[in-house]
Amino acid sequence: MITLDHYLYLSAILFFIGVFGVLFRRNLIVILMSIELMLNAVNLSFIAFSRYTASMDGHVFAFFVMAVAAAEAGIGLAILVMLFRNRRTVQADDLTLMRD
Amino acid sequence: MESYLWIIPFSPLIGAAINGALAILYSHKEKGPREEIISFIGCAAPLASFVIALMIFIRMIGMDEADRILEQTLFPWIWSGALNIEVAFFVDALSMVMVLVVTCVGTIIHFYSIGYMAKDRGFARYFSYLNLFMFAMLTLVMGKNLPLLFVGWEGVGLCSYLLIGFWYSDIYKAAAGKKAFIVNRIGDFAFLLGIFVVYVATLEHGAGTLDFPALSGLVAAHPEAFRGVATAAGILLFIGACGKSAQIPLYVWLPDAMAGPTPVSALIHAATMVTAGVYMIARLSFLYALSPLAMGVVATVGALTALYAATIGICQRDIKKVLAYSTISQLGYMFMAVGVGAFSAGIFHLMTHAFFKACLFLGAGSVIHALRGEQDMFNMGGLSKYMKLTALTFLIASFAIAGVPPLAGFFSKDEILWSTFTSSLSPGWLPMVLWVVTFIAAGITAFYVFRAVFLTFYGKKRLTAEAEAHVHESPSVMTVPLILLAIGSITAGFLGVPQVLGGSNAFHHFLSPAVGAAEHVTHAVQGAGDSVQAIGAAAHAAKEAAAGGVQLSSYTGEVLSEAGGGSHGGSHGLEILLMVLSVLIGIAGILVAQAMYIRNPTLPESISRRARGLYNLVYGKYFVDEAYRETLVKPGYFLSEKVFFKVIDVWIIDGIVNGFGVMARGFGTVLRLLQTGVVRTYALFILLGILYLIYRMVG
């Protein structure tokens, strides 16, 4: 029997995989993908809760998150393209403009 | 008619604004605005004030004596708790006299300036300043409350500064302007303190007010309570008057103020502004009357200044400097008059002095104009042949100031001397001493004025070649004002012919609603001496006199003029004797001057050689400027540079400001270590923060 707990554990595992991806990978494309993973982990828990409480609210949030994630991916990739054109790199550690 | 009052001060203000705007508009152009337009605006503005003042005066004469007060409230100025100050104008007999003198002499001098300042690059600026001065002076004499008087007081000070340093590219003239401003500032500080003292005192005795009518009523209601206040406030305000009216020890700015254009010296530094102190004391006569000490100080300082400045006048070479010291000396007479309680005599002398001194200054200006800026009298001489009108008017004004009957100065100066002689100042010997001091000063006055007359207009010609080529009589725009002022110098005195000479002293009578009660109170309080009972009686008399105020004043004039003959210890015989004495000493002064500078021109030099030390002392103006420089100015510089600049400014003020900068930089150095610029580091901090928040929420 698969209970709510199982979904939540899976969601947490996915989320932290995303977090570690953001923290420890250097390639910005991978970081973006990790962020998507985190957002989808959250979606999973929303849906699970929605199913468990028999309410549609979670679905609504999940759709919102998907819309936001799509927009984020679009803008993020556009920024990445511009970055690569200007700096010839997509390595996060090479981009330290905020300090200089 | 009351609703027209505001036009009197505001008409010159509008003139000042228009001419000021023109001066600014043309400041970058090669040629200034047309002089005809400037002088039309500049002269029409004070002339309008004069005409309206005359209309109001005629209206006032027609009124009942007790009701001769006109008021107009324009708008509230300061409304803060118990302190309510309005911009309001107030014209009683005293203000009326002042307004008439200021607008009349002022208008004449404006016309004269057209000739004197012709072709000057700052023509528009000059008329703008001069009109602004008229506005400030009229605000001063018409203001209904002390703060408004103070606004005018500061305003005339500002205009005086602007006009002394009018030719500011000359560093000495600019410095003279600064000196006048700074010395006045010292007096003004005490003046402001005086106003505060008065205000605090009124708060303690009912409503806090600074309006003259309300103040007068309040003081009348609590004469005993206000006696201490009268001394403190009276002396503080008098220090302010010392600055503005050039009395010892703050007179030093006035001789330097002669750096300004001569019509300015005539208007501001002789006829009007410098008399503001006398007006102020007469305006607050109800307060001064309660304090024999303050009155004694005023009278003594006045008498000493009269003699002191007159002696300096003897040795001056610069014709304007002679007149400047003469002004200081004559102001001393006015202060002595108000100090002995003869307020109307002081104002009377103020008026006659405005005419003859303005006439002297404008005459001097005419000479300077003709000689292309020559001011040293030893480079003049024999000018009466070339400048008949100037010489004649100068001579008339000189006779007036020397006190030769029946010219204006004779009546006013004599009234002051007589009032001093019969005053009840304590200690008992003081009136006598003051009389002797100013009696001697009268002789010296006649001497130095006629020294100037003989050196300038008579005797041998000692002109420089350049001056000789240019010497000419001034244009009629300058001589007509001279004639008008000379007529004033002859006739003004007849307004106040004393009873002993068969006159009715109309001037005194006209002023009695404004200051008559205070004159009464002065004699009552001063006559009381030290006995407690007597002081009580005097205070009661004061209360009655002031509370009765206007009703009483209708007969105070008669009471006082009777008293002037009898109750103050003098008699008609004595009065005539003193009068003859003062005429004699005046004539003696004239004759000595004639002997020294006409009949025997080598005499002055041999005298000065024989009394070398004394001559140098007087010629050096007793070295007061030098003494001030050593004792006040130099320590001031030292304190400013070595203490306030080097220690307080550099170390403390700059230290605090720089300290904040250093502190911010220090924090920044530490915090900068956290800024790696690597996105992943920030993400890690965010994660740690979130984990901490979750821990707090769960734990």
PDB file of C-alpha atoms in Angstrom, chain A residues 19 22-26 31 92-93 95-99, chain B residues 672 675-685 687 691:
ATOM      1  CA  VAL A  19      19.136  21.505  -3.706  1.00  0.00           C
ATOM      2  CA  VAL A  22      22.030  23.851  -7.252  1.00  0.00           C
ATOM      3  CA  LEU A  23      24.743  23.941  -4.610  1.00  0.00           C
ATOM      4  CA  PHE A  24      27.340  21.691  -6.090  1.00  0.00           C
ATOM      5  CA  ARG A  25      27.018  21.658  -9.867  1.00  0.00           C
ATOM      6  CA  ARG A  26      28.822  24.388 -11.782  1.00  0.00           C
ATOM      7  CA  ILE A  31      21.551  24.327 -12.023  1.00  0.00           C
ATOM      8  CA  ALA A  92      28.619  29.607 -12.407  1.00  0.00           C
ATOM      9  CA  ASP A  93      32.003  30.043 -10.688  1.00  0.00           C
ATOM     10  CA  LEU A  95      30.544  34.641 -13.146  1.00  0.00           C
ATOM     11  CA  THR A  96      31.536  36.707 -10.078  1.00  0.00           C
ATOM     12  CA  LEU A  97      30.448  40.107 -11.337  1.00  0.00           C
ATOM     13  CA  MET A  98      28.473  40.725  -8.160  1.00  0.00           C
ATOM     14  CA  ARG A  99      31.695  41.035  -6.184  1.00  0.00           C
TER      15      ARG A  99
ATOM     16  CA  ARG B 672      33.052  42.272   2.152  1.00  0.00           C
ATOM     17  CA  GLN B 675      30.643  38.635  -0.728  1.00  0.00           C
ATOM     18  CA  THR B 676      32.281  36.054  -2.983  1.00  0.00           C
ATOM     19  CA  GLY B 677      30.186  36.826  -6.014  1.00  0.00           C
ATOM     20  CA  VAL B 678      29.705  33.092  -6.542  1.00  0.00           C
ATOM     21  CA  VAL B 679      26.013  32.317  -6.867  1.00  0.00           C
ATOM     22  CA  ARG B 680      26.339  28.937  -5.266  1.00  0.00           C
ATOM     23  CA  THR B 681      27.732  30.416  -2.060  1.00  0.00           C
ATOM     24  CA  TYR B 682      24.694  32.657  -1.771  1.00  0.00           C
ATOM     25  CA  ALA B 683      22.455  29.672  -2.391  1.00  0.00           C
ATOM     26  CA  LEU B 684      24.208  27.866   0.429  1.00  0.00           C
ATOM     27  CA  PHE B 685      23.586  30.799   2.793  1.00  0.00           C
ATOM     28  CA  LEU B 687      19.677  27.118   2.461  1.00  0.00           C
ATOM     29  CA  LEU B 691      17.152  25.334   7.689  1.00  0.00           C
TER      30      LEU B 691
END
